[in-house]
Short mmCIF file of C-alpha atoms in Angstrom, two decimals:
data_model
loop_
_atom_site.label_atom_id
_atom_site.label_comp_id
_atom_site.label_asym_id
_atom_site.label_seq_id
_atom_site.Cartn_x
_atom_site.Cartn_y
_atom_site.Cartn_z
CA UNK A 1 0.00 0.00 0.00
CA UNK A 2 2.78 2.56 0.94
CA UNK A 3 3.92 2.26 -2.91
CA UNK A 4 0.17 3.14 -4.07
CA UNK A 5 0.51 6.67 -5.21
CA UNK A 6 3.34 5.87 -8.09
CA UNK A 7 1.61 2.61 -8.70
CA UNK A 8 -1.39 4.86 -9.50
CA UNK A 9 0.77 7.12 -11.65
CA UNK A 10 1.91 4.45 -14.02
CA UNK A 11 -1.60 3.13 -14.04
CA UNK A 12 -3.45 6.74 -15.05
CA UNK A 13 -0.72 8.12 -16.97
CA UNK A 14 -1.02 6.17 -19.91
CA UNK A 15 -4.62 5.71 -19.38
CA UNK A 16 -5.17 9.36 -19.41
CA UNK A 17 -2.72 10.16 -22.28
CA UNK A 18 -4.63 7.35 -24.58
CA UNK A 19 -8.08 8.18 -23.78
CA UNK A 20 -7.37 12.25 -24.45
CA UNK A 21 -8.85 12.33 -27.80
CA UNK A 22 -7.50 12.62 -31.19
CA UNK A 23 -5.69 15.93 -32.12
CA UNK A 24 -5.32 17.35 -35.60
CA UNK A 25 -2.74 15.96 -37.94
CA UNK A 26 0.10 17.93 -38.64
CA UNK A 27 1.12 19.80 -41.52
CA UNK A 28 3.25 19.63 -43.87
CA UNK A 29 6.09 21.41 -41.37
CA UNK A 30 5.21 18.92 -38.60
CA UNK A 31 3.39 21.94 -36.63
CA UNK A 32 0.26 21.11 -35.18
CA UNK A 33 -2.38 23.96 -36.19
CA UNK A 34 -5.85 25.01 -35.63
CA UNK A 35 -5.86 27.34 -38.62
CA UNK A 36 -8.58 26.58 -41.35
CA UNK A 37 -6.16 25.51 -44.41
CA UNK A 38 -5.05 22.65 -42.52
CA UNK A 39 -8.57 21.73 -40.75
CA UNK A 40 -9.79 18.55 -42.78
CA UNK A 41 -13.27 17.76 -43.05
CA UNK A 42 -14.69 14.44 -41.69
CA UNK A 43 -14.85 12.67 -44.60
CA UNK A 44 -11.43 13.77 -45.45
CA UNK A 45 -9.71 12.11 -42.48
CA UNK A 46 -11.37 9.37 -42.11
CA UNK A 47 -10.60 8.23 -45.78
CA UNK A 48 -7.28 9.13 -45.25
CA UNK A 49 -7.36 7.49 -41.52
CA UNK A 50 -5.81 10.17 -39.84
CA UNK A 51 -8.71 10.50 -36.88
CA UNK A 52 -11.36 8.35 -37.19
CA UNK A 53 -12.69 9.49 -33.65
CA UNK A 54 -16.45 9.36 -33.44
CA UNK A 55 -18.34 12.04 -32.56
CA UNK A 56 -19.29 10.70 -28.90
CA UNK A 57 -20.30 12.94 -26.09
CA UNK A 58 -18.44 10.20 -23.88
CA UNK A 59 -15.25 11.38 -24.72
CA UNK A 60 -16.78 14.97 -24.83
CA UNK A 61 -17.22 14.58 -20.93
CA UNK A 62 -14.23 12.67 -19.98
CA UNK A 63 -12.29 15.52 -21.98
CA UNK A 64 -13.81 18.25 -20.10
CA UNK A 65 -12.82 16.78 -17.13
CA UNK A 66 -9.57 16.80 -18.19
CA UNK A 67 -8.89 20.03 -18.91
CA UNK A 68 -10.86 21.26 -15.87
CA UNK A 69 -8.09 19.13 -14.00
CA UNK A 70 -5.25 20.50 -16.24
CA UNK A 71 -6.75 24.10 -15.12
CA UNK A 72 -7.18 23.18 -10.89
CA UNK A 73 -11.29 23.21 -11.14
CA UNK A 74 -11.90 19.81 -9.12
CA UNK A 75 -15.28 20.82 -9.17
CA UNK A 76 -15.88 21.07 -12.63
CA UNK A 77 -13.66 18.01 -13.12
CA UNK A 78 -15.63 16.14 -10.85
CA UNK A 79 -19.23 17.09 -12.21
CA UNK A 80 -17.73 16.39 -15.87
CA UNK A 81 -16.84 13.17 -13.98
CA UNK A 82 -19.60 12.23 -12.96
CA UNK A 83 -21.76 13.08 -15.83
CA UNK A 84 -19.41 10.79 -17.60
CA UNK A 85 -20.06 7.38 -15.29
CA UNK A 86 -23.70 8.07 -15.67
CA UNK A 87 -23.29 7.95 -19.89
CA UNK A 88 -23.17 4.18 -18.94
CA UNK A 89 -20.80 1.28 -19.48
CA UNK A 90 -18.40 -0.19 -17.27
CA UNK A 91 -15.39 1.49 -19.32
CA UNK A 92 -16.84 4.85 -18.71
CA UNK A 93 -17.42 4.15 -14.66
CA UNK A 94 -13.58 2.70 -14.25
CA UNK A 95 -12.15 5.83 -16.54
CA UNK A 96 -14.59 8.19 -14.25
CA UNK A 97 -13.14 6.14 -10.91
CA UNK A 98 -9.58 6.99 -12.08
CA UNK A 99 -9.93 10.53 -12.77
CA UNK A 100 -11.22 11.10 -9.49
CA UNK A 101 -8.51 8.93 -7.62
CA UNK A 102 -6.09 10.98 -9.97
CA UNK A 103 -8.86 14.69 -8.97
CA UNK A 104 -8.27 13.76 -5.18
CA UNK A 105 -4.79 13.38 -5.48
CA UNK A 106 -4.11 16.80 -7.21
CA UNK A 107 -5.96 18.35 -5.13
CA UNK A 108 -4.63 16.56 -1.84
CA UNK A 109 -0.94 17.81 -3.37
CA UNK A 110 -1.84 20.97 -5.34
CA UNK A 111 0.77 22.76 -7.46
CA UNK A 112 1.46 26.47 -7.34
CA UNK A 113 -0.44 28.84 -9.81
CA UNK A 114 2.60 29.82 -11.05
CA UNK A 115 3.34 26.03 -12.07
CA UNK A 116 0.17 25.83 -13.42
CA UNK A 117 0.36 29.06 -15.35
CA UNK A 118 3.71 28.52 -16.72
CA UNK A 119 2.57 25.35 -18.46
CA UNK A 120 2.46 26.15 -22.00
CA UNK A 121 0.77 24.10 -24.83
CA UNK A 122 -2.17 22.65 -24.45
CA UNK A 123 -4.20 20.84 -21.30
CA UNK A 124 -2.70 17.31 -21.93
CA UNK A 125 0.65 18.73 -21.71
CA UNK A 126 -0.56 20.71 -18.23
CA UNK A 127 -1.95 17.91 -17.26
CA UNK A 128 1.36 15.91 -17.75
CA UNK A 129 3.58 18.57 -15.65
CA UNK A 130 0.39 18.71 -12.80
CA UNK A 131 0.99 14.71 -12.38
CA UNK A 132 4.97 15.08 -13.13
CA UNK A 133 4.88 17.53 -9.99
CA UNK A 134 2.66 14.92 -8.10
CA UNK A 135 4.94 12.47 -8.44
CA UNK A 136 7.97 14.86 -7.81
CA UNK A 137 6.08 15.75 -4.76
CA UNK A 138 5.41 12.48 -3.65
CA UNK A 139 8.83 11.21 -4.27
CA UNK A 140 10.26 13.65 -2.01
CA UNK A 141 7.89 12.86 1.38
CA UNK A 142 9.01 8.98 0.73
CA UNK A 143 12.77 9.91 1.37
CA UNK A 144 12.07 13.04 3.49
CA UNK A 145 9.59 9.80 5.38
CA UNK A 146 12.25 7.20 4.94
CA UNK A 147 15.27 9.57 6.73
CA UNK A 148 12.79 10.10 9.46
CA UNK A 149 12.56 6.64 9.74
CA UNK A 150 16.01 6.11 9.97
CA UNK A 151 16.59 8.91 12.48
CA UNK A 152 13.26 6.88 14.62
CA UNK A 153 14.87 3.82 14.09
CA UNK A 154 18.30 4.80 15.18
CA UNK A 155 16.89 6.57 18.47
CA UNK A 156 14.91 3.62 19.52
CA UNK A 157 18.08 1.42 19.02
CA UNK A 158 19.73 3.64 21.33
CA UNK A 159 17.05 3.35 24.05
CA UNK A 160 16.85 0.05 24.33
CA UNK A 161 20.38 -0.24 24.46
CA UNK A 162 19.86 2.16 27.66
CA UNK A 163 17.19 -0.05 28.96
CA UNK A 164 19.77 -2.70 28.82
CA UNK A 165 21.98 -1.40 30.76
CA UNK A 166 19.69 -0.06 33.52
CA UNK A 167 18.16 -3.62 33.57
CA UNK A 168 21.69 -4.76 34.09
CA UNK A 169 22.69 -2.08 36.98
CA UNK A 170 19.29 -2.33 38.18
CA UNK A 171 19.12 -6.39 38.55
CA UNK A 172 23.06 -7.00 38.98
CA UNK A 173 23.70 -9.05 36.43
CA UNK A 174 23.67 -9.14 32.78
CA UNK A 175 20.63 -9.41 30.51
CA UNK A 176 20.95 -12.71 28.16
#
């Protein structure tokens, strides 16, 4: 259990990343644009099978909840959440139980504004740096916990040690 939040992080990561939608193809230069020369129509892409993502107000929600938790609204991430589980299916309950395990968690361990606001790009990529600073953040209280387990560790060693010895002086005669 101690190892749960990373386990979760390699577990939603990917899950999150795949299930973010499709994005537009690229251009020519490689740069991704929203500018109307390179917008395809539908029937373009999905002859050329670019993005054959279905329009599906499943994904509509589970994207909005995304970006409300690449933005710090756990409200609005939750309610998209929600809305989400209730479109039906166990696929859409499990995706709507991990981004609130991965909601609580940001917001248990928030990030700074200025983190947040220095994220350029888009939400995925916010998104990415939010749980990259989770799991910074959570990194650092296992070692800052594991010293003070060492330091606990090494104090009660010494105690006993004492105990010892006052057993000894106490009683006359050495502990076996």
């Amino acid at each position: 259990m101690r190892d749960w939040p990373r386990l979760s992080f390699i577990i939603l990561l990917p899950a999150l990343i795949g299930l973010s939608g499709c994005a537009t193809p690229p251009d020519a230069d490689g740069d991704v644009t929203g500018g109307s020369d390179s917008v395809m129509s539908q029937s373009e892409s999905a002859s050329d099978g670019l993005c054959e993502c279905p329009e599906n107000p499943q994904v509509d929600e589970f994207n909005a909840a995304l970006q409300a938790l690449a933005q710090g609204d756990f409200e609005a991430a939750a309610a998209a959440l929600s809305r989400h589980a209730e479109l039906g299916g166990d696929r859409n309950r499990s995706e709507a139980r991990a981004g609130r395990e991965l909601a609580d968690l940001l917001a248990r361990y928030p990030a700074d504004g200025a983190t947040i606001a220095s994220s350029p790009g888009s939400d995925r990529a916010a998104l990415i740096q939010l749980v990259l600073i989770l799991v910074d953040r959570l990194e650092s209280n296992i070692a800052t916990l594991g010293a003070e387990n060492a330091q606990l560790a090494a104090d009660l060693e010494k105690r006993e040690e004492a105990l010892k010895r006052l057993r000894e002086l106490t009683l006359g005669q050495p502990e076996a």
